[in-house]
mmCIF file of C-alpha atoms in Angstrom:
data_model
loop_
_atom_site.group_PDB
_atom_site.id
_atom_site.type_symbol
_atom_site.label_atom_id
_atom_site.label_comp_id
_atom_site.label_asym_id
_atom_site.label_seq_id
_atom_site.Cartn_x
_atom_site.Cartn_y
_atom_site.Cartn_z
ATOM 1 C CA MET A 1 -22.182 12.569 -5.401
ATOM 2 C CA THR A 2 -19.054 10.626 -5.989
ATOM 3 C CA THR A 3 -16.283 10.419 -3.469
ATOM 4 C CA ARG A 4 -12.817 9.742 -4.561
ATOM 5 C CA LEU A 5 -10.272 7.638 -2.612
ATOM 6 C CA ILE A 6 -6.569 7.542 -3.857
ATOM 7 C CA VAL A 7 -4.608 4.732 -2.150
ATOM 8 C CA TRP A 8 -0.951 5.504 -2.752
ATOM 9 C CA ARG A 9 2.087 3.297 -2.130
ATOM 10 C CA HIS A 10 5.218 4.866 -0.636
ATOM 11 C CA GLY A 11 8.397 5.641 -2.443
ATOM 12 C CA ASN A 12 11.461 3.356 -2.823
ATOM 13 C CA THR A 13 13.610 2.271 0.066
ATOM 14 C CA ASP A 14 16.956 0.497 0.198
ATOM 15 C CA TRP A 15 15.164 -2.669 1.374
ATOM 16 C CA ASN A 16 12.879 -2.463 -1.609
ATOM 17 C CA ALA A 17 15.772 -2.071 -3.915
ATOM 18 C CA GLY A 18 17.455 -5.135 -2.265
ATOM 19 C CA HIS A 19 14.340 -7.183 -2.305
ATOM 20 C CA ARG A 20 14.393 -7.358 1.554
ATOM 21 C CA VAL A 21 11.095 -7.891 3.391
ATOM 22 C CA GLN A 22 10.201 -4.749 5.269
ATOM 23 C CA GLY A 23 6.786 -5.382 6.829
ATOM 24 C CA GLN A 24 6.389 -3.155 9.821
ATOM 25 C CA THR A 25 10.191 -2.476 10.219
ATOM 26 C CA ASP A 26 10.551 1.386 10.016
ATOM 27 C CA VAL A 27 12.742 1.588 6.847
ATOM 28 C CA PRO A 28 13.273 5.221 5.557
ATOM 29 C CA LEU A 29 12.915 6.332 1.941
ATOM 30 C CA ASN A 30 16.166 6.463 -0.112
ATOM 31 C CA GLU A 31 17.083 9.227 -2.437
ATOM 32 C CA LEU A 32 15.086 7.667 -5.320
ATOM 33 C CA GLY A 33 12.129 7.265 -3.092
ATOM 34 C CA ARG A 34 12.179 10.871 -1.910
ATOM 35 C CA GLN A 35 12.234 12.042 -5.582
ATOM 36 C CA GLN A 36 9.536 9.648 -6.452
ATOM 37 C CA ALA A 37 7.349 11.185 -3.767
ATOM 38 C CA VAL A 38 7.900 14.716 -4.987
ATOM 39 C CA ASP A 39 7.189 13.665 -8.601
ATOM 40 C CA ALA A 40 4.022 11.703 -7.699
ATOM 41 C CA ALA A 41 2.885 14.507 -5.406
ATOM 42 C CA GLU A 42 2.903 16.888 -8.241
ATOM 43 C CA LEU A 43 0.369 14.673 -10.107
ATOM 44 C CA LEU A 44 -1.774 13.980 -7.075
ATOM 45 C CA ALA A 45 -1.986 17.679 -6.051
ATOM 46 C CA ARG A 46 -3.815 18.305 -9.513
ATOM 47 C CA MET A 47 -6.666 16.140 -8.103
ATOM 48 C CA ARG A 48 -7.252 18.816 -5.337
ATOM 49 C CA PRO A 49 -7.448 16.447 -2.478
ATOM 50 C CA ASP A 50 -9.444 17.585 0.482
ATOM 51 C CA ALA A 51 -7.688 15.249 3.137
ATOM 52 C CA LEU A 52 -4.477 13.384 3.476
ATOM 53 C CA VAL A 53 -3.920 10.264 5.634
ATOM 54 C CA ALA A 54 -0.879 8.066 6.030
ATOM 55 C CA SER A 55 0.539 5.189 7.777
ATOM 56 C CA ASP A 56 2.798 6.200 10.754
ATOM 57 C CA LEU A 57 5.765 4.333 9.352
ATOM 58 C CA CYS A 58 8.281 6.817 7.991
ATOM 59 C CA ARG A 59 8.499 5.613 4.385
ATOM 60 C CA ALA A 60 4.640 6.260 4.084
ATOM 61 C CA ALA A 61 4.630 9.330 6.358
ATOM 62 C CA ASP A 62 7.473 11.063 4.446
ATOM 63 C CA THR A 63 5.765 10.161 1.080
ATOM 64 C CA ALA A 64 2.581 11.857 2.289
ATOM 65 C CA ALA A 65 4.704 14.840 3.516
ATOM 66 C CA ALA A 66 5.641 15.591 -0.152
ATOM 67 C CA LEU A 67 1.958 16.071 -1.041
ATOM 68 C CA ALA A 68 1.255 17.939 2.113
ATOM 69 C CA ALA A 69 4.028 20.452 1.150
ATOM 70 C CA LEU A 70 2.314 21.126 -2.067
ATOM 71 C CA THR A 71 -1.273 21.292 -0.947
ATOM 72 C CA GLY A 72 -0.990 22.803 2.595
ATOM 73 C CA LEU A 73 -3.005 19.824 3.998
ATOM 74 C CA SER A 74 -2.007 18.362 7.306
ATOM 75 C CA VAL A 75 -1.443 14.642 7.537
ATOM 76 C CA THR A 76 -3.491 12.409 9.691
ATOM 77 C CA TYR A 77 -1.708 9.267 10.828
ATOM 78 C CA ASP A 78 -3.401 5.813 11.152
ATOM 79 C CA ARG A 79 -1.567 2.829 12.560
ATOM 80 C CA ARG A 80 -3.998 0.603 10.869
ATOM 81 C CA LEU A 81 -2.450 1.552 7.548
ATOM 82 C CA ARG A 82 0.764 -0.004 8.418
ATOM 83 C CA GLU A 83 2.216 -2.734 6.144
ATOM 84 C CA ARG A 84 1.499 -6.386 6.753
ATOM 85 C CA TYR A 85 3.408 -7.657 9.774
ATOM 86 C CA PHE A 86 5.780 -10.209 8.315
ATOM 87 C CA GLY A 87 6.981 -11.648 11.685
ATOM 88 C CA LEU A 88 10.187 -13.702 11.332
ATOM 89 C CA TRP A 89 10.533 -12.803 7.649
ATOM 90 C CA GLU A 90 11.318 -9.167 8.303
ATOM 91 C CA GLY A 91 14.758 -8.113 7.311
ATOM 92 C CA LEU A 92 15.318 -11.341 5.206
ATOM 93 C CA THR A 93 15.754 -11.159 1.360
ATOM 94 C CA MET A 94 13.227 -13.293 -0.627
ATOM 95 C CA THR A 95 16.229 -15.613 -1.544
ATOM 96 C CA GLU A 96 16.896 -16.185 2.136
ATOM 97 C CA ILE A 97 13.282 -16.875 2.750
ATOM 98 C CA THR A 98 13.173 -19.595 -0.045
ATOM 99 C CA GLN A 99 16.242 -21.217 1.372
ATOM 100 C CA THR A 100 15.463 -21.044 5.066
ATOM 101 C CA ARG A 101 11.635 -21.149 5.222
ATOM 102 C CA PRO A 102 10.615 -23.030 2.069
ATOM 103 C CA GLU A 103 7.275 -24.269 3.382
ATOM 104 C CA GLU A 104 6.105 -20.855 4.472
ATOM 105 C CA TYR A 105 7.332 -19.428 1.151
ATOM 106 C CA ALA A 106 5.322 -22.040 -0.694
ATOM 107 C CA ARG A 107 2.158 -21.067 1.193
ATOM 108 C CA TRP A 108 2.780 -17.392 0.511
ATOM 109 C CA THR A 109 3.135 -17.875 -3.246
ATOM 110 C CA ALA A 110 0.048 -20.014 -3.278
ATOM 111 C CA GLY A 111 -1.910 -17.253 -1.779
ATOM 112 C CA ALA A 112 -2.661 -18.915 1.615
ATOM 113 C CA ASP A 113 -4.208 -16.866 4.381
ATOM 114 C CA ASP A 114 -2.030 -18.080 7.248
ATOM 115 C CA ILE A 115 1.520 -18.899 6.057
ATOM 116 C CA GLY A 116 3.154 -19.295 9.488
ATOM 117 C CA GLY A 117 6.405 -17.652 10.676
ATOM 118 C CA GLU A 118 4.320 -15.156 12.797
ATOM 119 C CA VAL A 119 3.254 -13.425 9.623
ATOM 120 C CA GLU A 120 -0.117 -11.539 9.764
ATOM 121 C CA THR A 121 -2.888 -13.315 7.978
ATOM 122 C CA LEU A 122 -4.375 -11.777 4.824
ATOM 123 C CA ASP A 123 -7.855 -11.656 6.504
ATOM 124 C CA ASP A 124 -6.526 -9.660 9.422
ATOM 125 C CA LEU A 125 -4.534 -7.374 7.125
ATOM 126 C CA GLY A 126 -7.463 -6.765 4.858
ATOM 127 C CA LYS A 127 -9.929 -5.957 7.645
ATOM 128 C CA ARG A 128 -7.612 -3.444 9.419
ATOM 129 C CA VAL A 129 -6.631 -1.689 6.280
ATOM 130 C CA ALA A 130 -10.133 -1.611 4.909
ATOM 131 C CA GLU A 131 -11.418 -0.030 8.182
ATOM 132 C CA ALA A 132 -8.717 2.643 7.880
ATOM 133 C CA LEU A 133 -9.675 3.367 4.297
ATOM 134 C CA GLN A 134 -13.219 3.728 5.142
ATOM 135 C CA ALA A 135 -12.390 5.892 8.034
ATOM 136 C CA ALA A 136 -10.194 8.074 5.687
ATOM 137 C CA ALA A 137 -13.031 8.348 3.257
ATOM 138 C CA ASP A 138 -15.393 9.483 6.008
ATOM 139 C CA LEU A 139 -13.190 12.455 6.601
ATOM 140 C CA VAL A 140 -14.507 14.268 3.570
ATOM 141 C CA GLU A 141 -17.993 15.209 2.470
ATOM 142 C CA PRO A 142 -19.550 13.289 -0.431
ATOM 143 C CA GLY A 143 -17.911 14.377 -3.692
ATOM 144 C CA GLY A 144 -14.626 14.995 -1.914
ATOM 145 C CA THR A 145 -11.186 13.455 -2.520
ATOM 146 C CA VAL A 146 -8.847 11.855 0.142
ATOM 147 C CA VAL A 147 -5.460 10.537 -0.472
ATOM 148 C CA VAL A 148 -4.071 7.700 1.626
ATOM 149 C CA ALA A 149 -0.278 6.875 1.721
ATOM 150 C CA THR A 150 0.309 3.270 2.768
ATOM 151 C CA HIS A 151 2.232 0.114 1.645
ATOM 152 C CA GLY A 152 2.086 -2.419 -1.080
ATOM 153 C CA ALA A 153 0.620 -5.521 0.479
ATOM 154 C CA ALA A 154 -1.658 -3.253 2.588
ATOM 155 C CA VAL A 155 -2.998 -1.656 -0.549
ATOM 156 C CA ARG A 156 -4.031 -4.886 -2.288
ATOM 157 C CA SER A 157 -5.511 -6.507 0.739
ATOM 158 C CA GLY A 158 -7.259 -3.316 2.014
ATOM 159 C CA VAL A 159 -8.646 -2.420 -1.321
ATOM 160 C CA GLY A 160 -9.801 -5.954 -2.020
ATOM 161 C CA HIS A 161 -11.493 -6.197 1.328
ATOM 162 C CA LEU A 162 -13.218 -2.805 0.786
ATOM 163 C CA LEU A 163 -14.528 -4.051 -2.594
ATOM 164 C CA GLY A 164 -15.667 -7.365 -1.142
ATOM 165 C CA TRP A 165 -13.384 -9.434 -3.407
ATOM 166 C CA PRO A 166 -12.592 -13.084 -2.560
ATOM 167 C CA ARG A 167 -8.873 -13.777 -1.982
ATOM 168 C CA GLU A 168 -8.672 -15.564 -5.320
ATOM 169 C CA GLN A 169 -9.756 -12.369 -7.178
ATOM 170 C CA LEU A 170 -7.270 -10.390 -5.174
ATOM 171 C CA ARG A 171 -4.430 -12.531 -6.469
ATOM 172 C CA THR A 172 -5.037 -11.260 -9.984
ATOM 173 C CA LEU A 173 -3.854 -7.801 -9.070
ATOM 174 C CA ARG A 174 -0.141 -7.126 -9.749
ATOM 175 C CA ALA A 175 1.875 -5.475 -7.069
ATOM 176 C CA LEU A 176 1.916 -1.696 -7.143
ATOM 177 C CA GLN A 177 5.044 0.092 -8.144
ATOM 178 C CA ASN A 178 6.576 2.464 -5.721
ATOM 179 C CA CYS A 179 4.684 5.832 -5.471
ATOM 180 C CA HIS A 180 1.854 4.456 -7.748
ATOM 181 C CA TRP A 181 -1.801 4.436 -6.643
ATOM 182 C CA VAL A 182 -5.203 2.960 -6.857
ATOM 183 C CA GLU A 183 -8.283 5.266 -7.539
ATOM 184 C CA LEU A 184 -11.518 4.208 -5.917
ATOM 185 C CA THR A 185 -14.811 5.849 -6.143
ATOM 186 C CA HIS A 186 -17.918 5.619 -4.040
ATOM 187 C CA ASP A 187 -21.576 6.736 -4.445
ATOM 188 C CA ALA A 188 -24.793 5.798 -2.744
ATOM 189 C CA GLN A 189 -25.952 3.691 -5.727
ATOM 190 C CA ARG A 190 -23.025 1.709 -6.639
ATOM 191 C CA GLY A 191 -20.928 1.625 -3.494
ATOM 192 C CA TRP A 192 -17.183 1.189 -3.870
ATOM 193 C CA GLN A 193 -15.654 0.671 -7.413
ATOM 194 C CA ILE A 194 -12.096 0.553 -8.641
ATOM 195 C CA ALA A 195 -11.491 3.290 -11.326
ATOM 196 C CA THR A 196 -7.731 2.910 -12.035
ATOM 197 C CA TYR A 197 -4.780 0.757 -10.803
ATOM 198 C CA ASN A 198 -1.087 1.173 -10.730
ATOM 199 C CA VAL A 199 -1.121 4.740 -11.905
ATOM 200 C CA GLY A 200 1.732 7.153 -11.444
ATOM 201 C CA PRO A 201 5.179 8.256 -12.632
ATOM 202 C CA PHE A 202 8.075 5.938 -13.526
ATOM 203 C CA THR A 203 5.874 3.333 -15.288
ATOM 204 C CA ASP A 204 9.006 1.931 -17.086
ATOM 205 C CA ARG A 205 10.633 0.875 -13.782
ATOM 206 C CA PRO A 206 10.705 -2.755 -12.558
ATOM 207 C CA THR A 207 8.134 -3.433 -9.846
ATOM 208 C CA PRO A 208 9.749 -4.334 -6.382
ATOM 209 C CA PRO A 209 7.974 -6.836 -4.169
ATOM 210 C CA PRO A 210 5.123 -5.269 -2.122
ATOM 211 C CA VAL A 211 6.749 -6.037 1.236
#
């Protein structure tokens, strides 16, 4: 039987809108983000999820709450689903980072694992998020559906690690839009496979940075 795992990015925040690095800073959803969560939840509820898991940061937890309200599911929180820790970058705009930390920014844009500035490595990020995604999938019986609400960089690295992709292949994935998701499937013969990517409402909106 095929298990379905929906990995869902949280709704918009004021820091997303201002291209400011959030990382593990606990920034709340803004009005747009709350509406995005409601609209996306209406689509996800049609998939009849059996379990709902979220990062404990409020922008992801409140996004998950919109789906919980429609489905009656309780939310399980997992700290491993938190966004990449961006260290000394958190709270800065991308323009400020290019001006004040140009060497680190160059390593980041080149896809380096360790960029400095106390930023979590991609390898550590991928491992912890993939562990949380697998744990979420294990909550349901084979053939079930679980939805996981998390963060942009966490989605890409966690999904890539779960699929066994090298970092070079991971860089081919564009950043998820707010309140969009990745659908993964798993069965005993084929293991994990990616079914859809960057699906959701508001497809005509620009994509904020996944931080």
